[in-house]
Coordinates of C-alpha atoms and ligand atoms in Angstrom, one line a residue:
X53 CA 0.0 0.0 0.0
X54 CA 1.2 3.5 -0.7
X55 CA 2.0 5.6 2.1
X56 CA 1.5 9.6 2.0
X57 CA 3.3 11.2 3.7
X58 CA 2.7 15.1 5.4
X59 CA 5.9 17.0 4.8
X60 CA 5.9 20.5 5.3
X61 CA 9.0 22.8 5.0
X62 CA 8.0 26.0 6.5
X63 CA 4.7 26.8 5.4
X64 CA 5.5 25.5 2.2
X65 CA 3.9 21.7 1.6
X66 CA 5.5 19.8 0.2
X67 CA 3.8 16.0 0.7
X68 CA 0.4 15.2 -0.6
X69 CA -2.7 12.7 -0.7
X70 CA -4.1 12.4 -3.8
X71 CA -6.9 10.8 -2.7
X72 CA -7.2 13.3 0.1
X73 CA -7.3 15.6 -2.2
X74 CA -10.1 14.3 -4.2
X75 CA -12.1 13.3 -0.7
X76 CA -11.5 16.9 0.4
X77 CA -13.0 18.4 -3.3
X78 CA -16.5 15.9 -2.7
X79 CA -16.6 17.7 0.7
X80 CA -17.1 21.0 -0.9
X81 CA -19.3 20.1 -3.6
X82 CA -21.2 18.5 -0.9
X83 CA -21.3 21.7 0.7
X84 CA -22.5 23.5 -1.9
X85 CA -25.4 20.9 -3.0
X86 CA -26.3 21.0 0.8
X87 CA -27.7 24.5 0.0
X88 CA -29.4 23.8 -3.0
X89 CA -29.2 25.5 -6.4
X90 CA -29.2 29.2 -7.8
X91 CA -30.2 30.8 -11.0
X92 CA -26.6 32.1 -12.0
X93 CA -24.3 32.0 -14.9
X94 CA -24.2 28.8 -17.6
X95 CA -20.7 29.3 -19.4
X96 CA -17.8 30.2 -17.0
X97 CA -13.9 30.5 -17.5
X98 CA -12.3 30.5 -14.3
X99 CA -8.3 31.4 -14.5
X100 CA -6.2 29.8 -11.3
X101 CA -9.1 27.2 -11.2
X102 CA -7.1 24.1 -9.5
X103 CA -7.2 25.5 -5.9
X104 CA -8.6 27.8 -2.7
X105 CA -10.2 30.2 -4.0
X106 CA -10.3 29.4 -7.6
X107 CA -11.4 26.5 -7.4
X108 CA -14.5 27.1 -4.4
X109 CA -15.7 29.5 -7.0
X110 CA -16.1 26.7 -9.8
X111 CA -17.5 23.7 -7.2
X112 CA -20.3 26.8 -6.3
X113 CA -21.0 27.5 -10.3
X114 CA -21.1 24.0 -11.4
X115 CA -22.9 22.2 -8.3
X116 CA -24.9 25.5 -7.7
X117 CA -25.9 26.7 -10.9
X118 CA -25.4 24.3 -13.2
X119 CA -22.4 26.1 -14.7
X120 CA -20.4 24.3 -17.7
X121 CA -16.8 25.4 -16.4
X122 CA -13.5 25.6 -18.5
X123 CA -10.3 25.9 -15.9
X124 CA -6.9 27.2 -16.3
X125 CA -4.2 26.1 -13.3
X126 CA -0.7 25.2 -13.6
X127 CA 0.4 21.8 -11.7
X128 CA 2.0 19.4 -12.1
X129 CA 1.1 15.7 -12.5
X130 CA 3.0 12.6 -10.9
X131 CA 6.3 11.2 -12.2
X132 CA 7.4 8.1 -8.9
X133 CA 6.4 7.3 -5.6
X134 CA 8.5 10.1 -4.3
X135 CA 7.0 12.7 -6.3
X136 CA 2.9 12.7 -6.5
X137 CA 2.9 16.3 -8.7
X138 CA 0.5 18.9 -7.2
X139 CA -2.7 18.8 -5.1
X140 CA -4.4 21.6 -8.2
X141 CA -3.7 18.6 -10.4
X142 CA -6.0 16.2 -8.1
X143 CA -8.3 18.8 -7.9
X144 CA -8.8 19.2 -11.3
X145 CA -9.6 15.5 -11.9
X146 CA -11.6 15.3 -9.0
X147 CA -14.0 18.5 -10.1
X148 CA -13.8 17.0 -13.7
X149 CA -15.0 13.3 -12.9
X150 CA -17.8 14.9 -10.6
X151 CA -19.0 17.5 -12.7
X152 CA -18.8 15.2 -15.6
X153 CA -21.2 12.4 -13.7
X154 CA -23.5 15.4 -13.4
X155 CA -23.6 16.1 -17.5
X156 CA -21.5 19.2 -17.1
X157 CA -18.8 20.2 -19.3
X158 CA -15.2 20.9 -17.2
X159 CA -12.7 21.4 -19.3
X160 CA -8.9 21.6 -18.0
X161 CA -6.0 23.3 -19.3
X162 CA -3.1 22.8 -17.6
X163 CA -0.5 25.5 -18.7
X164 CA 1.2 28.8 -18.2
X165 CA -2.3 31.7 -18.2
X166 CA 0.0 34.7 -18.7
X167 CA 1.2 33.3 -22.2
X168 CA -0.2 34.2 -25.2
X169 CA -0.6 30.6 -26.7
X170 CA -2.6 29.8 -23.4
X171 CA -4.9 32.5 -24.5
X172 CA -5.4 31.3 -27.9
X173 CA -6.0 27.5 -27.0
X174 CA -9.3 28.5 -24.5
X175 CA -11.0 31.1 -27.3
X176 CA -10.4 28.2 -29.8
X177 CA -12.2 25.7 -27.0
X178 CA -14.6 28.6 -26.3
X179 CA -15.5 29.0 -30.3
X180 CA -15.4 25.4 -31.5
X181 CA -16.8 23.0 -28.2
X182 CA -17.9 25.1 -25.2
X183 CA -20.9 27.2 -26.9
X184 CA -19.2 30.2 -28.5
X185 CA -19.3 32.5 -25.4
X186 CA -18.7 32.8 -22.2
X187 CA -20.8 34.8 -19.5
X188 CA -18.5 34.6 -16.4
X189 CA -14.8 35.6 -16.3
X190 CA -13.0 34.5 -13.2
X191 CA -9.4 35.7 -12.2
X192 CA -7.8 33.9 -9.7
X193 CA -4.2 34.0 -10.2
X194 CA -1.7 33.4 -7.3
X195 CA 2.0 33.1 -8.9
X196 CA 5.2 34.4 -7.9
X197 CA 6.4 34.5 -11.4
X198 CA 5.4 35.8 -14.4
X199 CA 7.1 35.7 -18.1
X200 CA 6.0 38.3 -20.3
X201 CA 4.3 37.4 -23.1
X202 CA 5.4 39.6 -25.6
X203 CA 9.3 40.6 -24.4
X204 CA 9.8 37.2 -22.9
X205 CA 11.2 38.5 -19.4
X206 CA 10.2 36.8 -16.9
X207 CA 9.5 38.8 -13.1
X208 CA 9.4 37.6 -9.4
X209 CA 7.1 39.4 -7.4
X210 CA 8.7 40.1 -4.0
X211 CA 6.0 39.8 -0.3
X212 CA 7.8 43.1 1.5
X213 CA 7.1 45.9 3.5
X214 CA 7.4 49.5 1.7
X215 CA 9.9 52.2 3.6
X216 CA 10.2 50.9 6.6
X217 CA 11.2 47.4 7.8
X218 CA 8.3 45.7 9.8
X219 CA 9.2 43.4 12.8
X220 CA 6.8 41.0 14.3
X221 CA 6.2 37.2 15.1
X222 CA 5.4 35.0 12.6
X223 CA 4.8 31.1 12.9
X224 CA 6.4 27.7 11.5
X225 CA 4.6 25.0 10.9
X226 CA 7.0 22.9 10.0
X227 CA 8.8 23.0 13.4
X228 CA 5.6 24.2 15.3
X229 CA 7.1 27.2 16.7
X230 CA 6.6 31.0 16.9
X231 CA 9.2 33.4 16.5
X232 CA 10.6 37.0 15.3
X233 CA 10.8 37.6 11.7
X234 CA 12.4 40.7 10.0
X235 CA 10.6 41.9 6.5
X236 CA 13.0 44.1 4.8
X237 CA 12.0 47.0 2.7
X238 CA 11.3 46.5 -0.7
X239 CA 13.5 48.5 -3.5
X240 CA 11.4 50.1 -6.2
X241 CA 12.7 47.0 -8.7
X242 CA 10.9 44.4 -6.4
X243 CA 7.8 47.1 -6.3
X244 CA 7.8 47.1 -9.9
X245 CA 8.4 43.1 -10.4
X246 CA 5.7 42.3 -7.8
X247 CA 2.8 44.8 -9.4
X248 CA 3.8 42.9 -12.7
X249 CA 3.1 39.5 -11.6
X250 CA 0.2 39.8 -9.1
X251 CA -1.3 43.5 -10.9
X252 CA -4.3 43.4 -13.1
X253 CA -1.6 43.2 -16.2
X254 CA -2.4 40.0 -17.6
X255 CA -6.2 40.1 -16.3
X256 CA -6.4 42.9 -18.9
X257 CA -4.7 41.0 -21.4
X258 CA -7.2 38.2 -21.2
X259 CA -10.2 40.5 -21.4
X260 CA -8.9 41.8 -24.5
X261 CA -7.8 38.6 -25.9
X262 CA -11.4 37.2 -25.6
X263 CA -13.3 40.5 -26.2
X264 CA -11.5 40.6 -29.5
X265 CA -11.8 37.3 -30.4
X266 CA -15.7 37.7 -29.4
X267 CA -16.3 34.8 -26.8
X268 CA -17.9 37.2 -24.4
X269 CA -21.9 37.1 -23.8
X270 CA -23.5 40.3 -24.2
X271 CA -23.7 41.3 -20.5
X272 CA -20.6 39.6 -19.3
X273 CA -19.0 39.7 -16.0
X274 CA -15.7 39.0 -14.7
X275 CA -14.4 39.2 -11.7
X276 CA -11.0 39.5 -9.9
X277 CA -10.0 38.7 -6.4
X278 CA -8.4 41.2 -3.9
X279 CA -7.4 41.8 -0.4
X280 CA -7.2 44.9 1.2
X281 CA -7.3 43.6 5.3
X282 CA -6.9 46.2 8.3
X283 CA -4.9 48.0 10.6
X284 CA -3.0 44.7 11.9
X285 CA -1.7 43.9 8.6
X286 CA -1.4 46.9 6.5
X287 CA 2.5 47.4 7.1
X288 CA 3.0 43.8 5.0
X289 CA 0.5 43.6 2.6
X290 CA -1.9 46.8 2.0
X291 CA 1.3 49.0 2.5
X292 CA 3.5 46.7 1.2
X293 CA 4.1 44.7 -2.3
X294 CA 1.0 42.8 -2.4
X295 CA -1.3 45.9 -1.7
X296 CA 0.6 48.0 -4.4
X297 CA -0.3 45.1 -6.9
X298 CA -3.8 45.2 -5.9
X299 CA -4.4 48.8 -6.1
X300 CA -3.0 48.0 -9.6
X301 CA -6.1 45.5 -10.5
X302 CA -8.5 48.4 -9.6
X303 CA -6.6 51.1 -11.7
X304 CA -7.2 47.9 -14.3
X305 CA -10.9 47.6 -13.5
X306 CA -11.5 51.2 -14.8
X307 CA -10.1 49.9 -18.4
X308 CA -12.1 46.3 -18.5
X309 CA -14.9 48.5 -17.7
X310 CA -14.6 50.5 -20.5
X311 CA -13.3 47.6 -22.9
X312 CA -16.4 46.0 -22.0
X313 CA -19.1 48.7 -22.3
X314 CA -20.3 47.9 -25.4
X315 CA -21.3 44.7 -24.9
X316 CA -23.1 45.9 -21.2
X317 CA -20.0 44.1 -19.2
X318 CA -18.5 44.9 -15.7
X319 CA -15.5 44.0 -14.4
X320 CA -16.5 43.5 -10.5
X321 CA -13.4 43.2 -7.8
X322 CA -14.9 41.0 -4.7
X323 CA -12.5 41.9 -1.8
X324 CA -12.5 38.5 -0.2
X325 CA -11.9 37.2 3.3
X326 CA -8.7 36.0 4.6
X327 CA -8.1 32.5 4.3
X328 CA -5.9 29.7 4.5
X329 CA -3.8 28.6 1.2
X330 CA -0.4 27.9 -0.6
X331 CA -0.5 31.5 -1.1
X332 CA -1.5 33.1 2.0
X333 CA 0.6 30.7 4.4
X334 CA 3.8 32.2 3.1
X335 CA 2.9 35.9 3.9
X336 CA 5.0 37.0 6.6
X337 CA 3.6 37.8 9.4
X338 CA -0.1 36.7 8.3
X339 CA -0.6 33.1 10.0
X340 CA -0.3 34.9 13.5
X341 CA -3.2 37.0 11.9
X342 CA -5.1 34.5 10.8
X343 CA -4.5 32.5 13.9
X344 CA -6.3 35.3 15.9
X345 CA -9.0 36.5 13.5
X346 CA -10.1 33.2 13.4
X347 CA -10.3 31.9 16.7
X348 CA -12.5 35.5 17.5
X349 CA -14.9 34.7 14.5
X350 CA -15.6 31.2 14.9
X351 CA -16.6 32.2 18.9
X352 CA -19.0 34.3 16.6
X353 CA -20.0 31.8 14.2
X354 CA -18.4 34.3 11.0
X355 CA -15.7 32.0 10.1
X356 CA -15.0 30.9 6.4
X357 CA -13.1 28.7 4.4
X358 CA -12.9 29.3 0.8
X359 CA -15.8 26.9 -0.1
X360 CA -18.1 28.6 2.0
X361 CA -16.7 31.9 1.1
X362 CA -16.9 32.1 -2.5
X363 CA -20.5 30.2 -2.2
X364 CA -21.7 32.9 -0.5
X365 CA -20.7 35.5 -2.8
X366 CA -22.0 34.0 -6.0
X367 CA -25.0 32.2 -4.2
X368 CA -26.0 35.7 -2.1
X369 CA -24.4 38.2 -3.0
X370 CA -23.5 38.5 -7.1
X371 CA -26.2 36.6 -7.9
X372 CA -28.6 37.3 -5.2
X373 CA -30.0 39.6 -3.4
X374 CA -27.2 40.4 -0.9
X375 CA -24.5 42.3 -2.5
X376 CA -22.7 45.1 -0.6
X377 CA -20.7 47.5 -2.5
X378 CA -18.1 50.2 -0.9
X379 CA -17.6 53.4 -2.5
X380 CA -15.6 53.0 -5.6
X381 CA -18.0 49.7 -6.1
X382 CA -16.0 46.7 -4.9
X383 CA -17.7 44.2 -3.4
X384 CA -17.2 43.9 0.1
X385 CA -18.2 39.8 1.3
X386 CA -14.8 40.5 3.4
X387 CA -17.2 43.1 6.1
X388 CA -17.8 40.3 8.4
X389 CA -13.6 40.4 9.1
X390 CA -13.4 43.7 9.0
X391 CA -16.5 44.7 12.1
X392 CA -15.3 46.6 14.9
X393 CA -15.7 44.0 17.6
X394 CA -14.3 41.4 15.4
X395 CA -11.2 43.2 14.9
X396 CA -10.7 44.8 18.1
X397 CA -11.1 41.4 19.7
X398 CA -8.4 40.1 17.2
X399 CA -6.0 42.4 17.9
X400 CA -6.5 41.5 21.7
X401 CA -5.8 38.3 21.5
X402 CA -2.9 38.8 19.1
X403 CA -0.9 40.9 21.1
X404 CA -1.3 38.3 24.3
X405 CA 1.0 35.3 22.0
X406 CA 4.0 34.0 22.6
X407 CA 6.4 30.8 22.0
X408 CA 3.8 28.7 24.8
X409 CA 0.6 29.7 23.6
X410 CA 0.2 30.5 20.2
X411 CA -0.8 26.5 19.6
X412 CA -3.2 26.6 22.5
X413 CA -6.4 26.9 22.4
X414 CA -6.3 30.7 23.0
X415 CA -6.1 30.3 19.3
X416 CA -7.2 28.9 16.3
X417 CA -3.9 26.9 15.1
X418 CA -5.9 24.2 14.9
X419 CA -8.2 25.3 12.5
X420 CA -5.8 26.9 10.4
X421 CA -3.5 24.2 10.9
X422 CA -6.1 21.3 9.3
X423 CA -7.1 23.9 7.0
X424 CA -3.6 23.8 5.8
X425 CA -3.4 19.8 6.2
X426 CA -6.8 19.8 3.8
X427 CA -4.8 21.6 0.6
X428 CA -2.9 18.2 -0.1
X429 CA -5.4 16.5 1.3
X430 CA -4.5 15.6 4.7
X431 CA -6.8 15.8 7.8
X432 CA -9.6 15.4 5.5
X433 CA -13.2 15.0 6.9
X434 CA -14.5 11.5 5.4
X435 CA -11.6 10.5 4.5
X436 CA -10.4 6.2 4.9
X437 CA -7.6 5.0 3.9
X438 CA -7.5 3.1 0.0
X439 CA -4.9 1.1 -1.6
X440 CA -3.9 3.2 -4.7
X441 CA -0.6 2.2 -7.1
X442 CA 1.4 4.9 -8.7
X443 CA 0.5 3.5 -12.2
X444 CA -3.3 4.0 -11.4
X445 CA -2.7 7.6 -10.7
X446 CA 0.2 8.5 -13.5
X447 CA -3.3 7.2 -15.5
X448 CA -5.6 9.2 -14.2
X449 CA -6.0 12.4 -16.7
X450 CA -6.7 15.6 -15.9
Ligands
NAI688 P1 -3.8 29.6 -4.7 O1 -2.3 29.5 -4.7 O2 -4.6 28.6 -3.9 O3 -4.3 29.4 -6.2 C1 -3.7 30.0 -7.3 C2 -4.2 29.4 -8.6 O4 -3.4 30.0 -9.7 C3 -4.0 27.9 -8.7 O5 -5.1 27.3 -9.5 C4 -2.7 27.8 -9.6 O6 -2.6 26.6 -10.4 C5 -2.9 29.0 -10.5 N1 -1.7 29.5 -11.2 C6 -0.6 30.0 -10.6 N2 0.3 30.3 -11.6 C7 -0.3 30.0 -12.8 C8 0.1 30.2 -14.1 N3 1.3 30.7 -14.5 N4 -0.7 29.7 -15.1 C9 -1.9 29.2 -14.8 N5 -2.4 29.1 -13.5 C10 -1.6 29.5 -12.5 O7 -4.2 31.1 -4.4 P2 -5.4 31.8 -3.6 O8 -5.0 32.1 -2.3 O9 -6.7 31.0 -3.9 O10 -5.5 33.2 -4.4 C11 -6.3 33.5 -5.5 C12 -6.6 35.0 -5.5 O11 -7.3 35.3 -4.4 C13 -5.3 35.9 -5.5 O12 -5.5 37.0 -6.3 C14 -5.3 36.3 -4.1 O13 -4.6 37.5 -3.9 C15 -6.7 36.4 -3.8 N6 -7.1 36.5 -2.3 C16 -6.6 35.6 -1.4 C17 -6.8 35.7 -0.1 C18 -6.3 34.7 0.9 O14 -6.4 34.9 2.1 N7 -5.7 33.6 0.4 C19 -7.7 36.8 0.4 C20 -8.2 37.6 -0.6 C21 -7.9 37.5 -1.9

């Protein structure tokens, strides 16, 4: 029998259970078919599809609505015993099999989104199998690298503070500890790089690319994930790298917008909740965050993983009758972390850690610990044991 093994370096993991992984996928479409269905789009592209966020928001369209769903995500399949590939490409194969059973069309690509050729392949698919157009665009992109299409480079985005270095404790999951951790200032190169990989750059480019190829629906909407979070983490991410690179996807929202007028389209950003993922458990500084803000809103009954997250934005808010903009018209699902007594309760609690009790339960380490187990498929509600060979999953196609 194969053994899978949990091996975490950092936050980084690095071990996975593919069958986990596909256990952990039926849990969230369960989730979503618990609620019942929702009149809502019928044709969706969802770019960064394979995992977290992206891929909440395609179990909620398909098991929701009814959505036929094409996903972009790059991950890598298995090669030996020792290496298993990614938990995205799991996921994929798990939401394909499932939404498949249902008579729904889930279409993966598994390659680079920023090129130009990836581009070209899903408006072919659009135009010759999928319908001809498309009436949801989802961006989901988490990537530390980006190659530019046209010159070739290819950037690293850099998570730092701007100005000033910012000192505080982080956490290691790995070793289970808590500790001190320096962010350095970032130079102007690094602010640069990082508004080039995680900026609304290429989500531009892929509005264009399908407007101009004409795979949109007349009224399309596409939408484009960002964070903007609160006092107690503003000097690493809203003041820092990341929150430069967001305030760049709303400058780009302003150009969709207008791209898209014609054919009555919006580009929407949803400023979403934090939560638990490859991407978010290698922010400095933001585990001790999350750590806190969670334990305070599940005592409240407000806490979210990305399942139930993105279900309630599509199911209540975009869709329904729910929606709550702010004043330059994001949507705001991400007000129940940011209330008064939520936050002020947070920041509490976070200021009372230390190497003894961050793992106790003053906190929620154990929530965001499984949460981060359940990403390659460990910890997984439901799960049993099964006797799998590395041949049966090399075969299994995503
Ligand atoms: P994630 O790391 O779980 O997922 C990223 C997705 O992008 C995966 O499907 C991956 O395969 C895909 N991807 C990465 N590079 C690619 C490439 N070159 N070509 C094709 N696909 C590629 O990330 P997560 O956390 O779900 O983030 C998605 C978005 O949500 C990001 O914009 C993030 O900033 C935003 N967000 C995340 C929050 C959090 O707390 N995690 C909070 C609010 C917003």
């Amino acid at each position: 029998m194969m053994e899978f093994k949990q091996n975490i370096r950092g936050n980084v993991a690095l071990g996975i259970n593919p069958l986990g992984c596909k256990q952990e996928v039926l849990n969230q479409i369960d989730y979503v078919k618990g609620k019942g269905t929702y009149e809502g789009p019928k044709k969706v592209l969802i770019i960064g599809a394979s995992s977290s966020y992206g891929l909440a928001t395609r179990i909620s369209l398909a098991f929701g609505t009814g959505a036929d769903t094409i996903g972009v995500s790059f991950e890598k399949g298995p090669k030996n015993e020792k290496n298993l590939g990614t938990a995205g490409w799991y996921n994929n194969i798990a939401f394909r099999e499932a939404a498949e059973k249902e008579g729904l069309i889930a279409k993966n690509f598994v390659q680079d989104a920023f090129s130009h050729e990836s581009k070209q392949e899903v408006i072919d698919y659009i135009k010759n199998e999928f319908g001809g157009k498309v009436d949801l665009v989802v961006y989901s992109l988490a990537s530390g690298r980006r190659t530019d299409p046209t010159t070739g480079e290819t950037y690293t985005s850099s998570i730092k503070a701007i100005g000033e270095p910012v000192v505080g404790p982080n956490i290691n999951m790995q070793n289970q500890t808590y500790y001190t951790e320096t962010l350095e200032p970032a130079t102007e190169q690094e602010i640069a790089n990082t508004v080039k990989v995680m900026g609304g750059e290429d989500w531009e480019l892929w509005m264009q690319a399908l407007k101009e190829a004409d795979v949109l629906a007349d009224g399309v909407l596409t939408t484009n994930y960002s964070y903007l979070g609160t006092e107690l983490n503003h000097s690493y991410y809203g003041g820092g790298t990341l929150g430069l690179a967001k305030a760049d996807c709303d400058e780009k929202t302003n150009n969709i917008n207008e791209l898209l007028a014609d054919i009555n389209g919006k580009a929407q950003i949803v400023v979403a909740t934090a939560v638990t993922t490859k991407a978010s458990s290698v922010i400095p500084f933001f585990p001790v965050y999350c750590i806190g803000l969670y334990k305070v809103m599940a005592d409240k009954g407000t806490h979210e993983t990305p399942i139930m997250h993105q279900d309630r934005i599509y199911r209540e808010m975009i869709y329904g009758n729910k929606p709550e903009y702010d004043e330059v018209g994001r949507l705001r699902p991400d007000n129940w972390e940011l209330d008064s007594d939520t936050q002020a309760k947070t920041k509490e609690l976070i200021l009372k850690l230390n190497e003894e009790n961050f793992n106790s339960n003053l906190t929620a380490y154990d929530i965001f610990y499984k949460e981060f187990s359940n990403l390659s498929g460990f910890m997984v509600d439901g799960y049993v044991d099964q006797d799998v060979t590395i041949e049966e999953l090399k075969a299994l196609h995503y």
